[in-house]
Amino acid sequence: MASRRALVLLAVVASLCRAAVGQRAKPLLPGGPSCSTADNYTDGSPYKKNLDELLAGLPAAAGGNGWFYNGTAGAPGTADQVFGLIMCYADRNATQCRECLAGAPAGITTACPGSRNVRAAYDACVLRYSPPPSFFSTADLAVNFQVRAIAFAVDPDKMLNAWLTLMTDLTGRAASSPSRVANATTPYDGDPAMLVYGLAQCTRDLNATECTRCLVSMVGQLRRRFTNETGGAIKA
Ligand SMILES: *[C@@H]1O[C@H](CO)[C@@H](O)[C@H](O)[C@H]1NC(C)=O
Ligand SMILES: *[C@@H]1O[C@H](CO)[C@@H](O)[C@H](O)[C@H]1NC(C)=O
Ligand SMILES: *[C@@H]1O[C@H](CO)[C@@H](O)[C@H](O)[C@H]1NC(C)=O
Ligand SMILES: *[C@@H]1O[C@H](CO)[C@@H](O)[C@H](O)[C@H]1NC(C)=O
Ligand SMILES: *[C@@H]1O[C@H](CO)[C@@H](O)[C@H](O)[C@H]1NC(C)=O
Ligand SMILES: *[C@@H]1O[C@H](CO)[C@@H](O)[C@H](O)[C@H]1NC(C)=O
C-alpha cells in the first residue's frame, strides 16, 4: 500500500523582489538584501528618524494585522517620508513569523546601513522600505530567492501535470481572496495517497489585477526553475 506522503510545491509570491536571483540550499537562510548605494542617509538625519520610527512600529502593527502591514512615517509629500512594508510568508508558522518580524528590521539596517531603498526577503518574512514615490500597490516581479527540495524521485512530467493545474488554479484563488493567499492539494499521478501541496500568496497592498500579474509571472517561471524537485518555493 502506498504510504501517505505529501509532495510539497510552493510558489510564495510578494510584491517585493530584486533583480538578482539568490539560490539558497537551506530554507532558513535569509535572501541577500538589495540595498541602494546612492544618496545614503546619515545618522541624525530626518530620514533616519522617520525610518527608525517606522521600523520600530512594524512588527507590532503586522502582528495585529494578520502578519502584514504597510505604512509610512514622516510628513506626507516630503523627501524624508518613508514607506515601509512587512509580511510573513503563509508557509511559516506563527513562531517563525514573530521571530522574523522581530529580527528583520534590525537585521536590515545592519546589512544596509545608510540605504534609503531596501528590500530583503527572509525565509519567513519580507521587508521593504523606500523614500517617495510609494511602492505600495505595484507588483515587483523580480525573484528574491528560491528554495528547492528533493525528498525522493519523481517523474518530472507527472509532477508538472500535477502542479501546473494546481498553481494556475491557486493564482486565481489567491488573487480573489481578501487575504491574497490560497493553498490546496492535488493527487500526484492520480494517486490520492500522494498529494502535491501548493500555496500562492501576494502582499495585501496589491489589488487582484496586480496580484494575478505577479503570480502568473512567478508560476510561469516554475517549469524553468524546478525540474526534478519534489518541492520548491519562489519568494519574491
Ligand atoms: C497600504 O497600501 C495600500 C495600497 O496601496 C494603501 O491604500 C494604504 O494607504 C497603505 N497603508 C498605509 C497605512 O499607508
Ligand atoms: C514552527 O516551525 C518550526 C520549524 O519547522 C518548528 O520547530 C516549531 O515547532 C513550529 N512551532 C509551532 C508552534 O508549530
Ligand atoms: C550606502 O550604504 C550602503 C550600505 O547600506 C553601502 O554599501 C554604500 O557603499 C553606501 N554608499 C555610499 C556612497 O557611501
Ligand atoms: C490595480 O492596481 C494597479 C496598480 O496600482 C492600477 O494601475 C489598477 O488600475 C488597479 N486596478 C483596479 C481594478 O483597481
Ligand atoms: C490552507 O487553507 C486552509 C483553508 O482552506 C487554511 O485553514 C490553512 O490555514 C491554509 N494553510 C496555509 C499554510 O496557508
Ligand atoms: C533528473 O533526474 C534524472 C533521473 O535521475 C536525471 O537523468 C536527469 O539528469 C535529472 N535532470 C536534471 C535537470 O537534474
Short mmCIF file of N, CA and C in Angstrom, two decimals, residues 59-221:
data_model
loop_
_atom_site.label_atom_id
_atom_site.label_comp_id
_atom_site.label_asym_id
_atom_site.label_seq_id
_atom_site.Cartn_x
_atom_site.Cartn_y
_atom_site.Cartn_z
N PRO A 59 6.75 45.55 13.49
CA PRO A 59 6.44 44.20 13.98
C PRO A 59 5.10 44.12 14.69
N ALA A 60 4.85 45.06 15.59
CA ALA A 60 3.59 45.02 16.34
C ALA A 60 2.41 45.28 15.41
N ALA A 61 2.59 46.22 14.46
CA ALA A 61 1.50 46.54 13.54
C ALA A 61 1.14 45.32 12.70
N ALA A 62 2.16 44.58 12.23
CA ALA A 62 1.90 43.40 11.41
C ALA A 62 1.30 42.27 12.25
N GLY A 63 1.78 42.16 13.49
CA GLY A 63 1.26 41.11 14.37
C GLY A 63 -0.22 41.26 14.64
N GLY A 64 -0.69 42.50 14.69
CA GLY A 64 -2.10 42.74 14.94
C GLY A 64 -2.92 42.88 13.68
N ASN A 65 -2.31 42.55 12.53
CA ASN A 65 -2.98 42.80 11.25
C ASN A 65 -2.81 41.59 10.32
N GLY A 66 -2.86 40.38 10.88
CA GLY A 66 -2.74 39.18 10.04
C GLY A 66 -1.40 39.05 9.36
N TRP A 67 -0.34 39.41 10.06
CA TRP A 67 1.05 39.22 9.59
C TRP A 67 1.39 40.06 8.36
N PHE A 68 0.71 41.15 8.21
CA PHE A 68 1.05 42.06 7.11
C PHE A 68 0.83 43.50 7.55
N TYR A 69 1.71 44.39 7.17
CA TYR A 69 1.46 45.81 7.41
C TYR A 69 2.22 46.65 6.40
N ASN A 70 1.57 47.65 5.86
CA ASN A 70 2.27 48.68 5.09
C ASN A 70 1.92 50.03 5.69
N GLY A 71 2.91 50.86 5.82
CA GLY A 71 2.67 52.14 6.45
C GLY A 71 3.73 53.15 6.09
N THR A 72 3.62 54.31 6.67
CA THR A 72 4.54 55.39 6.32
C THR A 72 4.83 56.23 7.55
N ALA A 73 5.98 56.90 7.53
CA ALA A 73 6.35 57.81 8.62
C ALA A 73 6.94 59.07 8.00
N GLY A 74 6.79 60.19 8.69
CA GLY A 74 7.30 61.45 8.17
C GLY A 74 6.19 62.23 7.49
N ALA A 75 6.45 63.51 7.28
CA ALA A 75 5.41 64.38 6.71
C ALA A 75 5.12 63.98 5.27
N PRO A 76 3.86 63.75 4.95
CA PRO A 76 3.49 63.35 3.58
C PRO A 76 3.95 64.38 2.56
N GLY A 77 4.46 63.87 1.44
CA GLY A 77 4.86 64.75 0.35
C GLY A 77 6.27 65.30 0.47
N THR A 78 6.97 64.98 1.58
CA THR A 78 8.35 65.45 1.71
C THR A 78 9.32 64.35 1.29
N ALA A 79 10.53 64.71 0.98
CA ALA A 79 11.54 63.75 0.53
C ALA A 79 11.97 62.81 1.66
N ASP A 80 11.70 63.22 2.88
CA ASP A 80 12.11 62.38 4.02
C ASP A 80 11.03 61.43 4.49
N GLN A 81 9.91 61.41 3.80
CA GLN A 81 8.87 60.44 4.14
C GLN A 81 9.39 59.03 3.81
N VAL A 82 9.06 58.07 4.65
CA VAL A 82 9.49 56.69 4.43
C VAL A 82 8.26 55.79 4.27
N PHE A 83 8.30 54.95 3.26
CA PHE A 83 7.25 53.94 3.05
C PHE A 83 7.82 52.57 3.42
N GLY A 84 7.08 51.81 4.21
CA GLY A 84 7.59 50.51 4.63
C GLY A 84 6.52 49.44 4.58
N LEU A 85 6.96 48.21 4.34
CA LEU A 85 6.03 47.08 4.25
C LEU A 85 6.70 45.85 4.84
N ILE A 86 5.94 45.08 5.59
CA ILE A 86 6.47 43.83 6.13
C ILE A 86 5.38 42.77 6.06
N MET A 87 5.76 41.54 5.73
CA MET A 87 4.78 40.46 5.62
C MET A 87 5.44 39.13 5.96
N CYS A 88 4.69 38.27 6.65
CA CYS A 88 5.15 36.90 6.82
C CYS A 88 4.63 36.04 5.68
N TYR A 89 5.45 35.08 5.25
CA TYR A 89 5.01 34.12 4.26
C TYR A 89 4.09 33.10 4.93
N ALA A 90 3.03 32.74 4.23
CA ALA A 90 2.00 31.89 4.84
C ALA A 90 2.43 30.44 5.00
N ASP A 91 3.60 30.07 4.48
CA ASP A 91 4.07 28.70 4.67
C ASP A 91 4.90 28.56 5.94
N ARG A 92 4.94 29.63 6.75
CA ARG A 92 5.67 29.57 8.01
C ARG A 92 4.69 29.72 9.17
N ASN A 93 5.05 29.17 10.33
CA ASN A 93 4.11 29.22 11.45
C ASN A 93 4.28 30.52 12.26
N ALA A 94 3.41 30.69 13.25
CA ALA A 94 3.36 31.95 13.99
C ALA A 94 4.66 32.24 14.73
N THR A 95 5.28 31.18 15.26
CA THR A 95 6.54 31.38 15.99
C THR A 95 7.63 31.90 15.04
N GLN A 96 7.72 31.26 13.89
CA GLN A 96 8.73 31.68 12.91
C GLN A 96 8.43 33.08 12.42
N CYS A 97 7.16 33.37 12.27
CA CYS A 97 6.74 34.70 11.80
C CYS A 97 7.15 35.76 12.81
N ARG A 98 6.82 35.54 14.08
CA ARG A 98 7.15 36.52 15.11
C ARG A 98 8.65 36.76 15.20
N GLU A 99 9.41 35.67 15.11
CA GLU A 99 10.87 35.81 15.16
C GLU A 99 11.37 36.66 14.00
N CYS A 100 10.79 36.42 12.84
CA CYS A 100 11.23 37.15 11.65
C CYS A 100 10.84 38.62 11.75
N LEU A 101 9.61 38.87 12.17
CA LEU A 101 9.17 40.26 12.32
C LEU A 101 10.05 41.00 13.31
N ALA A 102 10.40 40.31 14.40
CA ALA A 102 11.19 40.94 15.45
C ALA A 102 12.62 41.22 14.98
N GLY A 103 13.17 40.29 14.19
CA GLY A 103 14.58 40.40 13.83
C GLY A 103 14.85 41.13 12.53
N ALA A 104 13.88 41.18 11.64
CA ALA A 104 14.12 41.73 10.31
C ALA A 104 14.50 43.21 10.30
N PRO A 105 13.80 44.07 11.06
CA PRO A 105 14.17 45.50 10.99
C PRO A 105 15.62 45.76 11.42
N ALA A 106 16.05 45.19 12.53
CA ALA A 106 17.43 45.41 12.97
C ALA A 106 18.41 44.77 11.99
N GLY A 107 18.04 43.60 11.49
CA GLY A 107 18.92 42.90 10.55
C GLY A 107 19.16 43.72 9.29
N ILE A 108 18.12 44.37 8.83
CA ILE A 108 18.27 45.06 7.55
C ILE A 108 19.04 46.36 7.70
N THR A 109 18.88 47.05 8.81
CA THR A 109 19.65 48.28 8.96
C THR A 109 21.12 47.97 9.27
N THR A 110 21.38 46.77 9.78
CA THR A 110 22.77 46.34 9.95
C THR A 110 23.37 45.97 8.59
N ALA A 111 22.58 45.28 7.77
CA ALA A 111 23.08 44.85 6.46
C ALA A 111 23.18 46.02 5.48
N CYS A 112 22.30 46.97 5.59
CA CYS A 112 22.27 48.10 4.65
C CYS A 112 22.30 49.43 5.39
N PRO A 113 23.36 49.72 6.14
CA PRO A 113 23.37 50.97 6.91
C PRO A 113 23.43 52.16 5.96
N GLY A 114 22.51 53.06 6.09
CA GLY A 114 22.55 54.25 5.24
C GLY A 114 21.68 54.17 3.98
N SER A 115 21.28 52.96 3.59
CA SER A 115 20.50 52.84 2.35
C SER A 115 19.08 53.36 2.55
N ARG A 116 18.63 54.16 1.60
CA ARG A 116 17.26 54.67 1.68
C ARG A 116 16.25 53.69 1.11
N ASN A 117 16.70 52.86 0.21
CA ASN A 117 15.77 51.98 -0.51
C ASN A 117 16.25 50.55 -0.35
N VAL A 118 15.50 49.75 0.38
CA VAL A 118 15.97 48.44 0.77
C VAL A 118 14.89 47.39 0.59
N ARG A 119 15.29 46.22 0.11
CA ARG A 119 14.36 45.08 0.02
C ARG A 119 15.09 43.85 0.55
N ALA A 120 14.44 43.11 1.41
CA ALA A 120 15.07 41.90 1.93
C ALA A 120 14.02 40.84 2.17
N ALA A 121 14.24 39.64 1.63
CA ALA A 121 13.35 38.52 1.90
C ALA A 121 14.09 37.54 2.79
N TYR A 122 13.46 37.20 3.89
CA TYR A 122 13.99 36.17 4.78
C TYR A 122 13.19 34.90 4.51
N ASP A 123 13.53 33.82 5.19
CA ASP A 123 12.78 32.59 4.98
C ASP A 123 11.32 32.77 5.40
N ALA A 124 11.09 33.51 6.46
CA ALA A 124 9.73 33.59 7.00
C ALA A 124 9.03 34.92 6.74
N CYS A 125 9.77 35.94 6.36
CA CYS A 125 9.11 37.23 6.12
C CYS A 125 9.88 38.07 5.12
N VAL A 126 9.25 39.13 4.71
CA VAL A 126 9.85 40.02 3.73
C VAL A 126 9.65 41.46 4.22
N LEU A 127 10.65 42.29 3.98
CA LEU A 127 10.63 43.67 4.47
C LEU A 127 11.16 44.60 3.39
N ARG A 128 10.50 45.71 3.23
CA ARG A 128 10.97 46.69 2.24
C ARG A 128 10.70 48.10 2.75
N TYR A 129 11.59 49.03 2.47
CA TYR A 129 11.27 50.44 2.72
C TYR A 129 11.92 51.30 1.65
N SER A 130 11.35 52.47 1.46
CA SER A 130 11.88 53.38 0.44
C SER A 130 11.39 54.80 0.70
N PRO A 131 12.09 55.77 0.11
CA PRO A 131 11.57 57.14 0.10
C PRO A 131 10.49 57.24 -0.98
N PRO A 132 9.85 58.42 -1.16
CA PRO A 132 8.87 58.56 -2.23
C PRO A 132 9.53 58.31 -3.59
N PRO A 133 8.81 57.89 -4.62
CA PRO A 133 7.37 57.61 -4.58
C PRO A 133 7.06 56.28 -3.91
N SER A 134 5.86 56.15 -3.40
CA SER A 134 5.44 54.92 -2.74
C SER A 134 5.50 53.73 -3.68
N PHE A 135 6.00 52.60 -3.19
CA PHE A 135 5.99 51.37 -3.97
C PHE A 135 4.74 50.55 -3.71
N PHE A 136 3.87 51.01 -2.79
CA PHE A 136 2.67 50.25 -2.47
C PHE A 136 1.82 50.05 -3.72
N SER A 137 1.17 48.93 -3.78
CA SER A 137 0.15 48.60 -4.79
C SER A 137 0.68 48.22 -6.17
N THR A 138 1.99 48.27 -6.37
CA THR A 138 2.54 47.84 -7.66
C THR A 138 3.39 46.59 -7.47
N ALA A 139 3.07 45.54 -8.22
CA ALA A 139 3.82 44.30 -8.11
C ALA A 139 5.23 44.47 -8.65
N ASP A 140 6.18 43.89 -7.95
CA ASP A 140 7.57 43.88 -8.38
C ASP A 140 7.88 42.43 -8.73
N LEU A 141 8.27 42.18 -9.98
CA LEU A 141 8.28 40.80 -10.47
C LEU A 141 9.62 40.08 -10.35
N ALA A 142 10.64 40.75 -9.84
CA ALA A 142 11.93 40.09 -9.73
C ALA A 142 11.92 39.11 -8.55
N VAL A 143 12.60 38.00 -8.73
CA VAL A 143 12.61 36.97 -7.69
C VAL A 143 13.72 37.24 -6.69
N ASN A 144 13.42 37.14 -5.43
CA ASN A 144 14.42 37.42 -4.41
C ASN A 144 15.20 36.16 -4.04
N PHE A 145 14.51 35.11 -3.72
CA PHE A 145 15.23 33.85 -3.60
C PHE A 145 14.32 32.66 -3.77
N GLN A 146 14.94 31.53 -4.01
CA GLN A 146 14.15 30.32 -4.20
C GLN A 146 14.70 29.20 -3.33
N VAL A 147 13.83 28.28 -3.03
CA VAL A 147 14.16 27.15 -2.17
C VAL A 147 13.82 25.90 -2.96
N ARG A 148 14.69 24.91 -2.95
CA ARG A 148 14.35 23.66 -3.62
C ARG A 148 14.47 22.48 -2.67
N ALA A 149 13.66 21.47 -2.90
CA ALA A 149 13.70 20.28 -2.05
C ALA A 149 13.62 19.05 -2.93
N ILE A 150 14.49 18.10 -2.68
CA ILE A 150 14.43 16.82 -3.39
C ILE A 150 14.34 15.74 -2.31
N ALA A 151 13.14 15.31 -2.03
CA ALA A 151 12.93 14.35 -0.94
C ALA A 151 13.01 12.92 -1.46
N PHE A 152 12.49 12.71 -2.65
CA PHE A 152 12.54 11.37 -3.29
C PHE A 152 12.30 11.60 -4.77
N ALA A 153 12.54 10.54 -5.56
CA ALA A 153 12.45 10.70 -7.01
C ALA A 153 11.01 10.89 -7.47
N VAL A 154 10.82 11.81 -8.38
CA VAL A 154 9.51 11.96 -9.02
C VAL A 154 9.71 11.95 -10.53
N ASP A 155 8.66 11.60 -11.22
CA ASP A 155 8.67 11.70 -12.68
C ASP A 155 8.38 13.16 -13.02
N PRO A 156 9.34 13.85 -13.65
CA PRO A 156 9.15 15.29 -13.89
C PRO A 156 7.87 15.61 -14.65
N ASP A 157 7.50 14.76 -15.61
CA ASP A 157 6.29 15.04 -16.40
C ASP A 157 5.03 14.91 -15.55
N LYS A 158 5.02 13.87 -14.72
CA LYS A 158 3.84 13.67 -13.86
C LYS A 158 3.75 14.77 -12.81
N MET A 159 4.92 15.19 -12.32
CA MET A 159 4.95 16.26 -11.33
C MET A 159 4.43 17.55 -11.97
N LEU A 160 4.90 17.81 -13.17
CA LEU A 160 4.46 19.01 -13.89
C LEU A 160 2.95 19.00 -14.10
N ASN A 161 2.43 17.86 -14.52
CA ASN A 161 0.99 17.74 -14.73
C ASN A 161 0.22 18.10 -13.47
N ALA A 162 0.77 17.68 -12.34
CA ALA A 162 0.08 17.93 -11.07
C ALA A 162 0.14 19.41 -10.70
N TRP A 163 1.34 19.98 -10.69
CA TRP A 163 1.43 21.34 -10.14
C TRP A 163 0.99 22.42 -11.10
N LEU A 164 1.06 22.17 -12.40
CA LEU A 164 0.70 23.23 -13.35
C LEU A 164 -0.77 23.61 -13.18
N THR A 165 -1.63 22.61 -13.13
CA THR A 165 -3.05 22.87 -12.93
C THR A 165 -3.29 23.47 -11.55
N LEU A 166 -2.62 22.87 -10.55
CA LEU A 166 -2.80 23.33 -9.17
C LEU A 166 -2.43 24.80 -9.01
N MET A 167 -1.25 25.16 -9.49
CA MET A 167 -0.78 26.53 -9.27
C MET A 167 -1.56 27.54 -10.10
N THR A 168 -2.01 27.12 -11.27
CA THR A 168 -2.84 28.01 -12.09
C THR A 168 -4.15 28.30 -11.36
N ASP A 169 -4.72 27.26 -10.79
CA ASP A 169 -5.95 27.41 -10.01
C ASP A 169 -5.72 28.31 -8.79
N LEU A 170 -4.59 28.10 -8.11
CA LEU A 170 -4.30 28.88 -6.91
C LEU A 170 -4.05 30.36 -7.22
N THR A 171 -3.53 30.63 -8.40
CA THR A 171 -3.31 32.02 -8.81
C THR A 171 -4.62 32.80 -8.76
N GLY A 172 -5.66 32.23 -9.36
CA GLY A 172 -6.96 32.89 -9.37
C GLY A 172 -7.56 32.99 -7.98
N ARG A 173 -7.38 31.93 -7.20
CA ARG A 173 -7.99 31.94 -5.86
C ARG A 173 -7.28 32.90 -4.92
N ALA A 174 -5.95 32.96 -4.99
CA ALA A 174 -5.22 33.89 -4.13
C ALA A 174 -5.57 35.33 -4.50
N ALA A 175 -5.62 35.62 -5.78
CA ALA A 175 -5.87 36.99 -6.23
C ALA A 175 -7.26 37.47 -5.82
N SER A 176 -8.23 36.56 -5.78
CA SER A 176 -9.59 36.98 -5.46
C SER A 176 -9.90 36.87 -3.97
N SER A 177 -8.94 36.35 -3.19
CA SER A 177 -9.16 36.25 -1.75
C SER A 177 -8.71 37.54 -1.06
N PRO A 178 -9.47 38.02 -0.06
CA PRO A 178 -9.06 39.24 0.64
C PRO A 178 -7.68 39.11 1.31
N SER A 179 -7.34 37.89 1.73
CA SER A 179 -6.04 37.68 2.38
C SER A 179 -4.92 37.53 1.35
N ARG A 180 -5.27 37.43 0.08
CA ARG A 180 -4.31 37.25 -1.02
C ARG A 180 -3.46 35.99 -0.85
N VAL A 181 -4.05 34.97 -0.23
CA VAL A 181 -3.32 33.71 -0.07
C VAL A 181 -4.28 32.56 -0.30
N ALA A 182 -3.78 31.50 -0.92
CA ALA A 182 -4.60 30.31 -1.14
C ALA A 182 -3.69 29.09 -1.15
N ASN A 183 -4.21 27.98 -0.66
CA ASN A 183 -3.45 26.73 -0.74
C ASN A 183 -4.40 25.58 -1.05
N ALA A 184 -3.86 24.51 -1.62
CA ALA A 184 -4.67 23.34 -1.96
C ALA A 184 -3.75 22.18 -2.27
N THR A 185 -4.33 21.00 -2.39
CA THR A 185 -3.55 19.82 -2.78
C THR A 185 -4.19 19.18 -4.01
N THR A 186 -3.39 18.40 -4.71
CA THR A 186 -3.90 17.65 -5.86
C THR A 186 -3.14 16.32 -5.91
N PRO A 187 -3.76 15.23 -6.37
CA PRO A 187 -3.06 13.95 -6.41
C PRO A 187 -1.90 13.95 -7.40
N TYR A 188 -0.83 13.30 -7.03
CA TYR A 188 0.28 13.07 -7.94
C TYR A 188 -0.04 11.81 -8.74
N ASP A 189 -0.02 11.89 -10.05
CA ASP A 189 -0.26 10.75 -10.92
C ASP A 189 -1.59 10.04 -10.59
N GLY A 190 -2.58 10.82 -10.23
CA GLY A 190 -3.90 10.25 -9.94
C GLY A 190 -3.99 9.46 -8.65
N ASP A 191 -2.93 9.49 -7.84
CA ASP A 191 -2.90 8.69 -6.62
C ASP A 191 -3.30 9.55 -5.43
N PRO A 192 -4.49 9.34 -4.88
CA PRO A 192 -4.95 10.19 -3.78
C PRO A 192 -4.12 10.05 -2.51
N ALA A 193 -3.26 9.02 -2.44
CA ALA A 193 -2.41 8.87 -1.27
C ALA A 193 -1.13 9.71 -1.39
N MET A 194 -0.88 10.25 -2.58
CA MET A 194 0.30 11.10 -2.76
C MET A 194 -0.15 12.47 -3.24
N LEU A 195 -0.13 13.38 -2.33
CA LEU A 195 -0.69 14.69 -2.64
C LEU A 195 0.39 15.74 -2.88
N VAL A 196 0.20 16.50 -3.89
CA VAL A 196 1.06 17.66 -4.15
C VAL A 196 0.39 18.88 -3.53
N TYR A 197 1.14 19.56 -2.70
CA TYR A 197 0.62 20.73 -1.97
C TYR A 197 1.10 22.00 -2.65
N GLY A 198 0.24 22.96 -2.75
CA GLY A 198 0.63 24.24 -3.36
C GLY A 198 0.10 25.41 -2.56
N LEU A 199 0.82 26.52 -2.62
CA LEU A 199 0.41 27.74 -1.91
C LEU A 199 0.83 28.94 -2.75
N ALA A 200 -0.05 29.90 -2.86
CA ALA A 200 0.29 31.14 -3.57
C ALA A 200 -0.12 32.31 -2.69
N GLN A 201 0.70 33.35 -2.69
CA GLN A 201 0.46 34.49 -1.79
C GLN A 201 0.99 35.78 -2.40
N CYS A 202 0.24 36.82 -2.25
CA CYS A 202 0.69 38.17 -2.62
C CYS A 202 0.65 39.05 -1.38
N THR A 203 1.39 40.15 -1.40
CA THR A 203 1.22 41.14 -0.33
C THR A 203 -0.16 41.79 -0.52
N ARG A 204 -0.75 42.21 0.61
CA ARG A 204 -2.14 42.67 0.56
C ARG A 204 -2.29 44.10 0.06
N ASP A 205 -1.18 44.77 -0.23
CA ASP A 205 -1.32 46.09 -0.84
C ASP A 205 -1.66 45.97 -2.33
N LEU A 206 -1.49 44.77 -2.88
CA LEU A 206 -1.78 44.58 -4.32
C LEU A 206 -3.27 44.33 -4.53
N ASN A 207 -3.84 44.93 -5.57
CA ASN A 207 -5.22 44.59 -5.92
C ASN A 207 -5.21 43.26 -6.70
N ALA A 208 -6.40 42.76 -7.01
CA ALA A 208 -6.49 41.43 -7.63
C ALA A 208 -5.74 41.39 -8.96
N THR A 209 -5.80 42.48 -9.72
CA THR A 209 -5.14 42.52 -11.02
C THR A 209 -3.62 42.44 -10.86
N GLU A 210 -3.08 43.21 -9.93
CA GLU A 210 -1.64 43.21 -9.70
C GLU A 210 -1.18 41.88 -9.11
N CYS A 211 -1.98 41.33 -8.22
CA CYS A 211 -1.64 40.04 -7.62
C CYS A 211 -1.60 38.97 -8.71
N THR A 212 -2.58 38.96 -9.58
CA THR A 212 -2.61 38.00 -10.67
C THR A 212 -1.39 38.16 -11.57
N ARG A 213 -1.07 39.41 -11.89
CA ARG A 213 0.09 39.67 -12.75
C ARG A 213 1.37 39.10 -12.13
N CYS A 214 1.50 39.28 -10.82
CA CYS A 214 2.68 38.79 -10.12
C CYS A 214 2.72 37.26 -10.10
N LEU A 215 1.60 36.65 -9.75
CA LEU A 215 1.58 35.19 -9.63
C LEU A 215 1.73 34.51 -11.00
N VAL A 216 1.13 35.07 -12.02
CA VAL A 216 1.28 34.49 -13.36
C VAL A 216 2.75 34.50 -13.76
N SER A 217 3.43 35.59 -13.44
CA SER A 217 4.86 35.67 -13.74
C SER A 217 5.65 34.61 -12.97
N MET A 218 5.35 34.46 -11.68
CA MET A 218 6.10 33.51 -10.85
C MET A 218 5.80 32.06 -11.25
N VAL A 219 4.53 31.75 -11.44
CA VAL A 219 4.16 30.38 -11.82
C VAL A 219 4.77 30.05 -13.18
N GLY A 220 4.84 31.05 -14.05
CA GLY A 220 5.46 30.85 -15.37
C GLY A 220 6.94 30.50 -15.29
N GLN A 221 7.57 30.80 -14.17
CA GLN A 221 9.00 30.50 -14.02
C GLN A 221 9.26 29.15 -13.36
#
